[in-house]
Amino acid sequence: MNDSDLVTSTNPRYQWLYEDYDPNITVDKWLELFADSDFKENIFKVLNGLYLSTNRCASCRQLADRFGGSPNFYNNNASAFAKKVQAKTNCPFPKDEHGENKYWPILFIGKRDDGEDKDRFVWKLRKNLEAALDKYLQDPSNRFVKDVSSIMSSSFNLSDKGNNLAEQYSTSYYVEKLKKYKNIIFHG
């Protein structure tokens, strides 16, 4: 099964959950939340990982395989951020079939993967959250976007290689620079 199949299942067991739930969080409110000190680098990695994934959806395992870390890293950070979002916005709690509060649907819709791994759960960014990330990533003054820009500009300063053009344009030189910064996420 490829990633694009994750959004098109017709089997009711694999339909998107919490699609009808609306946390009532606007794009502007998401941008305010991104500016808050509770918006940490770890949650940015989770959200940006989904943003960069096909159809803006992936499982925690897929995110871990593609961007590093463990599936629990993505799951735990998303849940912790969703709890903070709920506390700051007082958005309504989504409930599961047992009447229990759920947090992850504040950020995502989700469903079981209908491919080979039936136990894998897939998240997809909510539309307003996706639109807010799109705006956030377009502004180089935002702290995580700026951090990536400063790492890249300092990492690829050719002047530190002297005047030897062979050294300046050596592929291995750039590979070594990239190895130092394992969490760089390219956008564009």
PDB file of C-alpha atoms in Angstrom:
ATOM      1  CA  MET A   1       0.000   0.000   0.000  1.00  0.00           C
ATOM      2  CA  ASN A   2       1.348   3.451  -0.803  1.00  0.00           C
ATOM      3  CA  ASP A   3       0.726   6.646   1.149  1.00  0.00           C
ATOM      4  CA  SER A   4      -1.888   7.992  -1.274  1.00  0.00           C
ATOM      5  CA  ASP A   5      -4.044   4.895  -0.633  1.00  0.00           C
ATOM      6  CA  LEU A   6      -4.297   5.936   3.018  1.00  0.00           C
ATOM      7  CA  VAL A   7      -6.832   8.655   2.194  1.00  0.00           C
ATOM      8  CA  THR A   8      -9.117   6.723  -0.140  1.00  0.00           C
ATOM      9  CA  SER A   9     -10.370   3.610   1.685  1.00  0.00           C
ATOM     10  CA  THR A  10     -14.052   2.726   1.309  1.00  0.00           C
ATOM     11  CA  ASN A  11     -14.068   0.092   4.069  1.00  0.00           C
ATOM     12  CA  PRO A  12     -15.987   1.582   7.075  1.00  0.00           C
ATOM     13  CA  ARG A  13     -13.413   0.127   9.499  1.00  0.00           C
ATOM     14  CA  TYR A  14     -10.801   2.359   7.874  1.00  0.00           C
ATOM     15  CA  GLN A  15     -12.747   5.614   7.511  1.00  0.00           C
ATOM     16  CA  TRP A  16     -11.420   8.814   9.037  1.00  0.00           C
ATOM     17  CA  LEU A  17     -12.346   9.233  12.700  1.00  0.00           C
ATOM     18  CA  TYR A  18     -13.362  12.585  14.193  1.00  0.00           C
ATOM     19  CA  GLU A  19     -13.828  14.130  10.764  1.00  0.00           C
ATOM     20  CA  ASP A  20     -17.091  15.719  11.976  1.00  0.00           C
ATOM     21  CA  TYR A  21     -15.533  17.050  15.181  1.00  0.00           C
ATOM     22  CA  ASP A  22     -14.551  20.723  14.955  1.00  0.00           C
ATOM     23  CA  PRO A  23     -12.159  22.117  17.574  1.00  0.00           C
ATOM     24  CA  ASN A  24     -13.166  25.635  16.450  1.00  0.00           C
ATOM     25  CA  ILE A  25      -9.548  26.773  16.155  1.00  0.00           C
ATOM     26  CA  THR A  26      -8.974  29.263  13.365  1.00  0.00           C
ATOM     27  CA  VAL A  27      -5.818  29.621  11.292  1.00  0.00           C
ATOM     28  CA  ASP A  28      -5.018  32.842  13.187  1.00  0.00           C
ATOM     29  CA  LYS A  29      -5.476  31.108  16.538  1.00  0.00           C
ATOM     30  CA  TRP A  30      -3.104  28.324  15.450  1.00  0.00           C
ATOM     31  CA  LEU A  31      -0.543  30.974  14.506  1.00  0.00           C
ATOM     32  CA  GLU A  32      -0.944  32.522  17.975  1.00  0.00           C
ATOM     33  CA  LEU A  33      -0.383  29.099  19.522  1.00  0.00           C
ATOM     34  CA  PHE A  34       2.768  28.631  17.417  1.00  0.00           C
ATOM     35  CA  ALA A  35       4.109  31.911  18.845  1.00  0.00           C
ATOM     36  CA  ASP A  36       3.471  30.718  22.411  1.00  0.00           C
ATOM     37  CA  SER A  37       6.354  29.344  24.497  1.00  0.00           C
ATOM     38  CA  ASP A  38       4.507  25.991  24.765  1.00  0.00           C
ATOM     39  CA  PHE A  39       5.087  25.455  21.054  1.00  0.00           C
ATOM     40  CA  LYS A  40       8.349  23.531  21.327  1.00  0.00           C
ATOM     41  CA  GLU A  41      10.740  22.214  18.718  1.00  0.00           C
ATOM     42  CA  ASN A  42       9.529  18.636  19.285  1.00  0.00           C
ATOM     43  CA  ILE A  43       5.931  19.417  18.366  1.00  0.00           C
ATOM     44  CA  PHE A  44       7.163  21.418  15.376  1.00  0.00           C
ATOM     45  CA  LYS A  45       8.969  18.254  14.211  1.00  0.00           C
ATOM     46  CA  VAL A  46       5.756  16.234  14.547  1.00  0.00           C
ATOM     47  CA  LEU A  47       3.551  18.759  12.744  1.00  0.00           C
ATOM     48  CA  ASN A  48       6.118  19.557  10.068  1.00  0.00           C
ATOM     49  CA  GLY A  49       6.699  15.841   9.506  1.00  0.00           C
ATOM     50  CA  LEU A  50       3.000  15.397   8.752  1.00  0.00           C
ATOM     51  CA  TYR A  51       2.991  18.589   6.687  1.00  0.00           C
ATOM     52  CA  LEU A  52       5.796  17.181   4.522  1.00  0.00           C
ATOM     53  CA  SER A  53       4.130  13.766   4.156  1.00  0.00           C
ATOM     54  CA  THR A  54       2.022  12.712   1.188  1.00  0.00           C
ATOM     55  CA  ASN A  55      -1.550  13.991   1.612  1.00  0.00           C
ATOM     56  CA  ARG A  56      -0.430  15.530   4.944  1.00  0.00           C
ATOM     57  CA  CYS A  57      -0.902  12.168   6.648  1.00  0.00           C
ATOM     58  CA  ALA A  58       1.332   9.476   8.122  1.00  0.00           C
ATOM     59  CA  SER A  59       1.587   7.006  10.967  1.00  0.00           C
ATOM     60  CA  CYS A  60       3.998   7.560  13.845  1.00  0.00           C
ATOM     61  CA  ARG A  61       6.074   4.669  12.450  1.00  0.00           C
ATOM     62  CA  GLN A  62       6.264   6.340   9.030  1.00  0.00           C
ATOM     63  CA  LEU A  63       7.328   9.637  10.634  1.00  0.00           C
ATOM     64  CA  ALA A  64       9.996   7.865  12.692  1.00  0.00           C
ATOM     65  CA  ASP A  65      11.306   6.004   9.653  1.00  0.00           C
ATOM     66  CA  ARG A  66      11.449   9.165   7.558  1.00  0.00           C
ATOM     67  CA  PHE A  67      12.576  11.803  10.074  1.00  0.00           C
ATOM     68  CA  GLY A  68      14.201   9.790  12.869  1.00  0.00           C
ATOM     69  CA  GLY A  69      13.240   9.115  16.460  1.00  0.00           C
ATOM     70  CA  SER A  70      10.767   6.552  17.698  1.00  0.00           C
ATOM     71  CA  PRO A  71       7.036   6.290  17.013  1.00  0.00           C
ATOM     72  CA  ASN A  72       6.474   7.146  20.690  1.00  0.00           C
ATOM     73  CA  PHE A  73       8.321  10.443  20.200  1.00  0.00           C
ATOM     74  CA  TYR A  74       5.654  11.524  17.684  1.00  0.00           C
ATOM     75  CA  ASN A  75       2.719  10.097  19.631  1.00  0.00           C
ATOM     76  CA  ASN A  76       3.745  11.560  23.007  1.00  0.00           C
ATOM     77  CA  ASN A  77       4.594  15.022  21.671  1.00  0.00           C
ATOM     78  CA  ALA A  78       1.368  15.278  19.690  1.00  0.00           C
ATOM     79  CA  SER A  79      -0.719  14.235  22.701  1.00  0.00           C
ATOM     80  CA  ALA A  80       1.080  16.646  25.038  1.00  0.00           C
ATOM     81  CA  PHE A  81       0.646  19.541  22.607  1.00  0.00           C
ATOM     82  CA  ALA A  82      -3.032  18.721  22.034  1.00  0.00           C
ATOM     83  CA  LYS A  83      -3.600  18.865  25.813  1.00  0.00           C
ATOM     84  CA  LYS A  84      -1.947  22.298  25.956  1.00  0.00           C
ATOM     85  CA  VAL A  85      -4.001  23.498  22.992  1.00  0.00           C
ATOM     86  CA  GLN A  86      -7.204  22.362  24.694  1.00  0.00           C
ATOM     87  CA  ALA A  87      -6.237  24.120  27.933  1.00  0.00           C
ATOM     88  CA  LYS A  88      -5.368  27.374  26.115  1.00  0.00           C
ATOM     89  CA  THR A  89      -8.358  27.455  23.755  1.00  0.00           C
ATOM     90  CA  ASN A  90     -10.954  25.651  25.865  1.00  0.00           C
ATOM     91  CA  CYS A  91     -12.032  23.904  22.668  1.00  0.00           C
ATOM     92  CA  PRO A  92     -14.618  21.150  23.111  1.00  0.00           C
ATOM     93  CA  PHE A  93     -13.295  17.701  23.931  1.00  0.00           C
ATOM     94  CA  PRO A  94     -13.846  15.045  21.329  1.00  0.00           C
ATOM     95  CA  LYS A  95     -15.164  11.843  22.913  1.00  0.00           C
ATOM     96  CA  ASP A  96     -14.507   8.251  21.972  1.00  0.00           C
ATOM     97  CA  GLU A  97     -17.181   5.544  21.786  1.00  0.00           C
ATOM     98  CA  HIS A  98     -16.903   5.064  25.586  1.00  0.00           C
ATOM     99  CA  GLY A  99     -17.428   8.756  26.356  1.00  0.00           C
ATOM    100  CA  GLU A 100     -13.748   9.299  27.205  1.00  0.00           C
ATOM    101  CA  ASN A 101     -12.014  12.543  26.261  1.00  0.00           C
ATOM    102  CA  LYS A 102      -9.570  12.302  23.366  1.00  0.00           C
ATOM    103  CA  TYR A 103      -6.856  14.842  22.674  1.00  0.00           C
ATOM    104  CA  TRP A 104      -5.246  13.905  19.357  1.00  0.00           C
ATOM    105  CA  PRO A 105      -8.399  14.787  17.320  1.00  0.00           C
ATOM    106  CA  ILE A 106      -7.826  18.437  18.260  1.00  0.00           C
ATOM    107  CA  LEU A 107      -4.832  18.300  15.879  1.00  0.00           C
ATOM    108  CA  PHE A 108      -5.713  15.511  13.456  1.00  0.00           C
ATOM    109  CA  ILE A 109      -8.284  13.234  11.958  1.00  0.00           C
ATOM    110  CA  GLY A 110      -7.182   9.613  12.040  1.00  0.00           C
ATOM    111  CA  LYS A 111      -7.879   6.076  10.952  1.00  0.00           C
ATOM    112  CA  ARG A 112      -6.527   2.569  10.963  1.00  0.00           C
ATOM    113  CA  ASP A 113      -4.293   1.769   8.034  1.00  0.00           C
ATOM    114  CA  ASP A 114      -6.102  -0.613   5.694  1.00  0.00           C
ATOM    115  CA  GLY A 115      -2.842  -1.947   4.268  1.00  0.00           C
ATOM    116  CA  GLU A 116      -0.595  -4.730   5.458  1.00  0.00           C
ATOM    117  CA  ASP A 117      -0.119  -3.312   8.966  1.00  0.00           C
ATOM    118  CA  LYS A 118      -3.656  -3.363  10.373  1.00  0.00           C
ATOM    119  CA  ASP A 119      -2.449  -2.113  13.765  1.00  0.00           C
ATOM    120  CA  ARG A 120      -0.918   1.055  12.325  1.00  0.00           C
ATOM    121  CA  PHE A 121      -2.883   4.233  12.929  1.00  0.00           C
ATOM    122  CA  VAL A 122      -2.595   7.174  10.530  1.00  0.00           C
ATOM    123  CA  TRP A 123      -3.003  10.855  11.399  1.00  0.00           C
ATOM    124  CA  LYS A 124      -3.914  13.596   8.940  1.00  0.00           C
ATOM    125  CA  LEU A 125      -3.548  17.299   9.719  1.00  0.00           C
ATOM    126  CA  ARG A 126      -6.778  19.234  10.232  1.00  0.00           C
ATOM    127  CA  LYS A 127      -7.352  21.808   7.469  1.00  0.00           C
ATOM    128  CA  ASN A 128      -6.947  24.925   9.648  1.00  0.00           C
ATOM    129  CA  LEU A 129      -3.810  23.516  11.243  1.00  0.00           C
ATOM    130  CA  GLU A 130      -2.403  22.689   7.805  1.00  0.00           C
ATOM    131  CA  ALA A 131      -3.174  26.219   6.553  1.00  0.00           C
ATOM    132  CA  ALA A 132      -1.539  27.726   9.665  1.00  0.00           C
ATOM    133  CA  LEU A 133       1.589  25.621   9.134  1.00  0.00           C
ATOM    134  CA  ASP A 134       1.675  26.757   5.530  1.00  0.00           C
ATOM    135  CA  LYS A 135       1.671  30.398   6.654  1.00  0.00           C
ATOM    136  CA  TYR A 136       4.121  29.743   9.486  1.00  0.00           C
ATOM    137  CA  LEU A 137       6.642  28.050   7.204  1.00  0.00           C
ATOM    138  CA  GLN A 138       6.489  30.887   4.670  1.00  0.00           C
ATOM    139  CA  ASP A 139       7.717  33.446   7.221  1.00  0.00           C
ATOM    140  CA  PRO A 140      11.491  33.193   7.774  1.00  0.00           C
ATOM    141  CA  SER A 141      11.221  35.269  10.967  1.00  0.00           C
ATOM    142  CA  ASN A 142       9.385  32.472  12.831  1.00  0.00           C
ATOM    143  CA  ARG A 143      11.677  30.840  15.342  1.00  0.00           C
ATOM    144  CA  PHE A 144      11.875  27.307  13.966  1.00  0.00           C
ATOM    145  CA  VAL A 145      11.993  28.481  10.356  1.00  0.00           C
ATOM    146  CA  LYS A 146      14.690  30.980  11.365  1.00  0.00           C
ATOM    147  CA  ASP A 147      16.638  28.275  13.227  1.00  0.00           C
ATOM    148  CA  VAL A 148      16.740  26.128  10.097  1.00  0.00           C
ATOM    149  CA  SER A 149      17.807  29.155   8.009  1.00  0.00           C
ATOM    150  CA  SER A 150      20.598  30.129  10.398  1.00  0.00           C
ATOM    151  CA  ILE A 151      21.902  26.568  10.584  1.00  0.00           C
ATOM    152  CA  MET A 152      21.934  26.351   6.812  1.00  0.00           C
ATOM    153  CA  SER A 153      23.585  29.729   6.244  1.00  0.00           C
ATOM    154  CA  SER A 154      26.290  29.091   8.841  1.00  0.00           C
ATOM    155  CA  SER A 155      26.811  25.502   7.724  1.00  0.00           C
ATOM    156  CA  PHE A 156      27.334  26.294   4.097  1.00  0.00           C
ATOM    157  CA  ASN A 157      29.555  29.342   4.396  1.00  0.00           C
ATOM    158  CA  LEU A 158      32.083  28.731   1.644  1.00  0.00           C
ATOM    159  CA  SER A 159      34.501  31.302   3.034  1.00  0.00           C
ATOM    160  CA  ASP A 160      35.573  28.905   5.787  1.00  0.00           C
ATOM    161  CA  LYS A 161      37.054  26.566   3.165  1.00  0.00           C
ATOM    162  CA  GLY A 162      39.686  28.956   1.872  1.00  0.00           C
ATOM    163  CA  ASN A 163      40.337  29.585  -1.791  1.00  0.00           C
ATOM    164  CA  ASN A 164      40.550  25.997  -2.979  1.00  0.00           C
ATOM    165  CA  LEU A 165      37.535  25.537  -5.265  1.00  0.00           C
ATOM    166  CA  ALA A 166      37.857  21.740  -5.223  1.00  0.00           C
ATOM    167  CA  GLU A 167      37.470  21.801  -1.439  1.00  0.00           C
ATOM    168  CA  GLN A 168      34.678  24.372  -1.543  1.00  0.00           C
ATOM    169  CA  TYR A 169      32.525  22.299  -3.857  1.00  0.00           C
ATOM    170  CA  SER A 170      33.410  18.852  -2.546  1.00  0.00           C
ATOM    171  CA  THR A 171      30.286  16.741  -2.043  1.00  0.00           C
ATOM    172  CA  SER A 172      31.801  15.101   1.006  1.00  0.00           C
ATOM    173  CA  TYR A 173      32.253  18.521   2.621  1.00  0.00           C
ATOM    174  CA  TYR A 174      28.492  19.179   2.407  1.00  0.00           C
ATOM    175  CA  VAL A 175      27.605  15.664   3.489  1.00  0.00           C
ATOM    176  CA  GLU A 176      29.703  16.141   6.631  1.00  0.00           C
ATOM    177  CA  LYS A 177      27.990  19.480   7.317  1.00  0.00           C
ATOM    178  CA  LEU A 178      24.550  17.860   6.968  1.00  0.00           C
ATOM    179  CA  LYS A 179      25.505  15.019   9.325  1.00  0.00           C
ATOM    180  CA  LYS A 180      26.074  17.582  12.084  1.00  0.00           C
ATOM    181  CA  TYR A 181      22.475  18.817  11.811  1.00  0.00           C
ATOM    182  CA  LYS A 182      20.326  15.699  11.745  1.00  0.00           C
ATOM    183  CA  ASN A 183      17.001  17.481  12.232  1.00  0.00           C
ATOM    184  CA  ILE A 184      17.078  19.811   9.256  1.00  0.00           C
ATOM    185  CA  ILE A 185      13.771  19.800   7.415  1.00  0.00           C
ATOM    186  CA  PHE A 186      13.731  21.314   3.941  1.00  0.00           C
ATOM    187  CA  HIS A 187      10.660  23.145   2.762  1.00  0.00           C
ATOM    188  CA  GLY A 188       9.993  24.771  -0.542  1.00  0.00           C
TER     189      GLY A 188
END
